[in-house]
Amino acid sequence: MKPPRKPVPVKVVRAPTRPAQIASPARLLLAGSQVILMALALLVWERGLHTIDLTAMNDLGLVSVLPWTFFAALGLLTVSFCLGLRQRVPAAPLPLLHLLALILILYGTPSLIEEVPRFESVWKHVGVSEYISRTGAIAPEISAYFEWPGFFILLAFGTELIGASDPLGLAMWFPTLINLCFLAAVLLILKAGTQEPRTIWLGAWFFSITNWIGQDYLSPQALSYFFYLMVIAVLLGWFKAHPVAAPPDAARIEPAAARRWPHQLRRWLAAPEAVSNKASNVGQRVGLLAIVLTILAAIIASHQLTPFVAIGSLAALALVGRIKPRSLPLLLAVATASWLSFMASAYLTGNAAGLIGALGQVGSAVDENVTNRLRGSPEHIAVIYSRLTMSVAIWGLALLGGLRLLRQGQRPVTFALLALTPFFLIIAQPYGGEMLLRVYLFVLPFMAFFAASAFYGSPRAGRTWATTIAIAMVSITLLGGFMITRYGNERADNFTASEVAALRQFYELAEPDSLVMTVAENMPFRFRRFEQFTYQLWLAQLETEGIDQLVARLEQGDYRQRYLILTRSQRAAAELLYGLPPGEWDRFSAEVQASPRFRAIVATADVQAYLLVDERGGGRP
Amino acid sequence: MRRQRRSARALRPRDWGWPGFILGLALASAGITVADWQSPLRGVVVFAFLVLCPGMGLVRLLGLRDALAELALGVALSIALTTIVASLFMYAGFWSPLAILLALLAISIGGALTQVRLLSRPASS
């Protein structure tokens, strides 16, 4: 009979003791200074908002029109936050208040200075929910959105219940609201991974200042991401398991065997967690598991990509015994496959060849995710390089933090798995060139943890002024980068109330079952009568083909009417994102205006909508 | 032998915090919606109900003793439950916002009342 294995020695990091209840004068002075600095930052930020002129924006985006006060506010907030981290255990409400103020400044600024919700996809999503409200049904034959309709059904229901005509009011503030949700989830995750409070606060800070991906607009992926984070937070908080791949008794193995990589790998994977599960009874665990299953069901019904990330992450954790129940990823995989087979079968049938063909095509994935994106105006290319630099910077910092933890004998295997597993998606699917962005987002909380560990790897580390200054410098650099990387496309992503009013007018005039040609997709469209129009793009032909070819293209197909829409934001997108040479838009626009085949039905400074007419000026050519 | 029935514990005002909030918001949302009251306040009340009440009604039953976890889970569960309930109505071919609201009210009020009942239960000796 085999002797029982010795239990794996667990290195317990003691929770830092709470500071004395009676605050010292120094602590009070620090807290008071922080409150004053934070209030000053908010005041300076708010005053500066009134001076922003969006019409003066260039291809570097929002950063080109932000006043110095905006950056001063971020500087003050950063200094104040970093001063708070000088305490061994920062006074709880203050770092939280700093993070709330940070989110308001970083994510709420566009809501205060722009006239209508930014980002073309928001308007499309509003259109899908309008269809559901209007018809009381979903239509998978129209769009793949209806094959994962959970989010849109939620939006339609909420809009009707509120008695609003559309969810644009929510869309305006959605990035700020959902980032508050992300913050709560990330704090829970970090609390489940370390007992060092400064790592928790700094990790959440790094997360918030490097989440430039922009996947937090009114969308299924934003909500599903919050759900994903909450699932991870619950599993790490209450369902961590003792590693099953425990190393064999050191006394019973040969020294040579101990040096072999399989043994080393097993030792790594069996490293104990830094934080134990939160205390819970059976009833609490059953309840929490039911909540996890409910949230996973909502993810499956709402978004096509997130379930696969969840399957990958949970499978990685379950395979090496970091969470229980270990059958959870299998259950999730079966549920996801069932949804694909029964509820999203049309999408699967239509795209199976493409999905399977893309498997393992690393070269094309890199091309679609990186190389093909390196285009546009010179300023825009600088923005793209900033994004690559910022990604490398936070990942590099995370690598340093990971190495520092290793040197101190810590093995945060769970966080390492969650930081690395989503990268398999790049090999699996280019996702229209967006997979690298999505992977960045899914690994970000864990990268932020490792980045924070570069400064606070141990309870004794990081109390010198050098560390405080280093954190402030890194934060200010990342914050400067954030305003370029996140809002670098703002000239094309932001819309005016005039554009929206003109397009509302267009949708009132336009006949159903018609063709709508646009140059680019960056415009607030499809928010009404989602199913009634076919949309096509003319961007690729704009420089090479003339008006006659455009007319010939419009005349193809069986449509009731054919329309051409040109907008200010399309022009911005064509020049900024696709590098349309200066003057080309004006030439094209003048040719359309002069052509007898186009009759303007809506004409404002920002929008021109034309109806294609026959040579005699009548409709329906 | 029949166990002697002990009297329920008197609730302190603070015990009514979340249950009272959930019940108040649920009833206000129901009233506003049924009366079709057009006001900016309607959006705030109904939105708060949808993102807090169904989830907090259930999460608070777990007694997690972690305010951040309860709030975050309450919001996530509220949104997930609303998504699932509304989707079930949609796939059942019975799209009725009022019926969906009734289902969510049942979850929220049921959860809140159960919280009150658990709090008023005498502590076991």
mmCIF file of C-alpha atoms in Angstrom, chain A residues 132-133 135-138 146-151 153-154 156-158 160-164 170 177 181 183-185 187-188 191 223 226-227 230 234 238 278-279 281 283-288 290-291 293-295 297-298 301-302 339 343, chain B residues 29 32-33 36-39 42-44 46-47 49-50 55 58-59 61-66 68-88 90-91 93-102 104:
data_model
loop_
_atom_site.group_PDB
_atom_site.id
_atom_site.type_symbol
_atom_site.label_atom_id
_atom_site.label_comp_id
_atom_site.label_asym_id
_atom_site.label_seq_id
_atom_site.Cartn_x
_atom_site.Cartn_y
_atom_site.Cartn_z
ATOM 1 C CA ILE A 132 -37.694 44.111 -31.270
ATOM 2 C CA SER A 133 -39.773 46.820 -29.589
ATOM 3 C CA THR A 135 -42.365 43.949 -33.857
ATOM 4 C CA GLY A 136 -42.197 42.020 -30.581
ATOM 5 C CA ALA A 137 -40.071 39.418 -32.353
ATOM 6 C CA ILE A 138 -36.523 38.554 -33.354
ATOM 7 C CA PHE A 146 -30.768 38.128 -33.593
ATOM 8 C CA GLU A 147 -29.021 34.785 -33.081
ATOM 9 C CA TRP A 148 -27.494 36.063 -29.841
ATOM 10 C CA PRO A 149 -30.357 38.398 -28.978
ATOM 11 C CA GLY A 150 -30.223 38.432 -25.172
ATOM 12 C CA PHE A 151 -28.694 41.894 -24.861
ATOM 13 C CA ILE A 153 -34.093 41.869 -25.853
ATOM 14 C CA LEU A 154 -32.938 43.339 -22.549
ATOM 15 C CA ALA A 156 -35.882 46.624 -25.876
ATOM 16 C CA PHE A 157 -37.579 45.605 -22.643
ATOM 17 C CA GLY A 158 -35.813 48.271 -20.598
ATOM 18 C CA GLU A 160 -40.284 50.096 -23.196
ATOM 19 C CA LEU A 161 -40.477 49.922 -19.431
ATOM 20 C CA ILE A 162 -38.849 53.319 -19.053
ATOM 21 C CA GLY A 163 -41.301 54.716 -21.570
ATOM 22 C CA ALA A 164 -38.536 56.107 -23.777
ATOM 23 C CA LEU A 170 -28.477 55.136 -21.586
ATOM 24 C CA LEU A 177 -21.614 52.953 -15.936
ATOM 25 C CA CYS A 181 -19.152 47.627 -12.996
ATOM 26 C CA LEU A 183 -14.074 48.235 -11.452
ATOM 27 C CA ALA A 184 -16.167 46.362 -8.894
ATOM 28 C CA ALA A 185 -15.485 43.032 -10.590
ATOM 29 C CA LEU A 187 -11.467 44.679 -7.282
ATOM 30 C CA LEU A 188 -13.124 41.385 -6.319
ATOM 31 C CA LYS A 191 -8.856 40.629 -3.655
ATOM 32 C CA LEU A 223 -22.111 43.502 -20.790
ATOM 33 C CA PHE A 226 -18.710 42.328 -17.037
ATOM 34 C CA PHE A 227 -20.457 38.977 -16.678
ATOM 35 C CA MET A 230 -18.018 38.404 -12.253
ATOM 36 C CA VAL A 234 -16.986 34.329 -7.790
ATOM 37 C CA TRP A 238 -15.356 30.984 -3.219
ATOM 38 C CA LYS A 278 -13.866 33.218 1.557
ATOM 39 C CA ALA A 279 -15.641 31.496 4.392
ATOM 40 C CA ASN A 281 -21.375 27.251 4.043
ATOM 41 C CA GLY A 283 -26.065 26.922 1.160
ATOM 42 C CA GLN A 284 -23.940 29.909 0.169
ATOM 43 C CA ARG A 285 -21.871 27.830 -2.240
ATOM 44 C CA VAL A 286 -24.981 26.348 -3.873
ATOM 45 C CA GLY A 287 -26.470 29.832 -4.182
ATOM 46 C CA LEU A 288 -23.277 31.257 -5.658
ATOM 47 C CA ALA A 290 -26.602 29.035 -9.211
ATOM 48 C CA ILE A 291 -25.695 32.698 -9.749
ATOM 49 C CA LEU A 293 -24.813 29.410 -13.976
ATOM 50 C CA THR A 294 -27.422 32.153 -14.462
ATOM 51 C CA ILE A 295 -24.758 34.637 -15.516
ATOM 52 C CA ALA A 297 -26.614 31.462 -19.448
ATOM 53 C CA ALA A 298 -26.990 35.203 -20.048
ATOM 54 C CA ALA A 301 -27.609 34.118 -25.112
ATOM 55 C CA SER A 302 -25.942 37.496 -25.637
ATOM 56 C CA TRP A 339 -26.998 27.256 -28.441
ATOM 57 C CA MET A 343 -30.468 28.921 -31.733
ATOM 58 C CA SER B 29 -41.607 50.843 -10.657
ATOM 59 C CA ILE B 32 -45.079 54.189 -12.530
ATOM 60 C CA THR B 33 -45.269 51.642 -15.343
ATOM 61 C CA ASP B 36 -47.650 55.189 -17.639
ATOM 62 C CA TRP B 37 -46.271 58.204 -15.780
ATOM 63 C CA GLN B 38 -44.158 60.284 -18.179
ATOM 64 C CA SER B 39 -41.351 61.905 -16.264
ATOM 65 C CA ARG B 42 -39.439 57.282 -14.365
ATOM 66 C CA GLY B 43 -36.218 56.405 -16.166
ATOM 67 C CA VAL B 44 -34.161 56.700 -12.970
ATOM 68 C CA VAL B 46 -37.141 51.872 -13.384
ATOM 69 C CA PHE B 47 -33.451 51.689 -14.318
ATOM 70 C CA PHE B 49 -35.093 48.666 -10.197
ATOM 71 C CA LEU B 50 -33.849 46.676 -13.185
ATOM 72 C CA GLY B 55 -30.421 40.376 -8.028
ATOM 73 C CA LEU B 58 -31.647 36.947 -4.062
ATOM 74 C CA VAL B 59 -27.979 37.719 -3.353
ATOM 75 C CA LEU B 61 -30.273 35.808 1.047
ATOM 76 C CA LEU B 62 -26.786 34.303 0.904
ATOM 77 C CA GLY B 63 -25.453 36.454 3.742
ATOM 78 C CA LEU B 64 -22.047 36.951 2.152
ATOM 79 C CA ARG B 65 -21.006 39.737 4.547
ATOM 80 C CA ASP B 66 -19.038 41.478 1.825
ATOM 81 C CA LEU B 68 -18.721 45.014 -2.571
ATOM 82 C CA ALA B 69 -19.340 41.390 -3.549
ATOM 83 C CA GLU B 70 -23.038 41.661 -2.735
ATOM 84 C CA LEU B 71 -23.495 44.829 -4.749
ATOM 85 C CA ALA B 72 -21.516 43.627 -7.782
ATOM 86 C CA LEU B 73 -23.220 40.233 -7.739
ATOM 87 C CA GLY B 74 -26.597 41.891 -7.229
ATOM 88 C CA VAL B 75 -26.124 44.067 -10.304
ATOM 89 C CA ALA B 76 -24.778 41.210 -12.435
ATOM 90 C CA LEU B 77 -27.551 38.857 -11.370
ATOM 91 C CA SER B 78 -30.251 41.501 -11.881
ATOM 92 C CA ILE B 79 -29.145 42.121 -15.455
ATOM 93 C CA ALA B 80 -28.658 38.408 -16.163
ATOM 94 C CA LEU B 81 -32.066 37.502 -14.741
ATOM 95 C CA THR B 82 -33.790 40.267 -16.681
ATOM 96 C CA THR B 83 -32.052 39.105 -19.863
ATOM 97 C CA ILE B 84 -33.083 35.500 -19.316
ATOM 98 C CA VAL B 85 -36.668 36.214 -18.249
ATOM 99 C CA ALA B 86 -37.234 38.622 -21.149
ATOM 100 C CA SER B 87 -35.636 36.154 -23.603
ATOM 101 C CA LEU B 88 -37.854 33.327 -22.352
ATOM 102 C CA MET B 90 -39.601 36.342 -26.460
ATOM 103 C CA TYR B 91 -38.826 32.749 -27.473
ATOM 104 C CA GLY B 93 -43.798 34.008 -28.556
ATOM 105 C CA PHE B 94 -45.332 36.068 -25.769
ATOM 106 C CA TRP B 95 -43.618 39.413 -25.831
ATOM 107 C CA SER B 96 -45.202 41.453 -23.079
ATOM 108 C CA PRO B 97 -43.078 43.963 -21.148
ATOM 109 C CA LEU B 98 -45.750 44.096 -18.458
ATOM 110 C CA ALA B 99 -45.676 40.321 -17.963
ATOM 111 C CA ILE B 100 -41.871 40.381 -17.828
ATOM 112 C CA LEU B 101 -42.061 43.154 -15.233
ATOM 113 C CA LEU B 102 -44.478 41.058 -13.185
ATOM 114 C CA LEU B 104 -39.200 40.414 -12.078
#
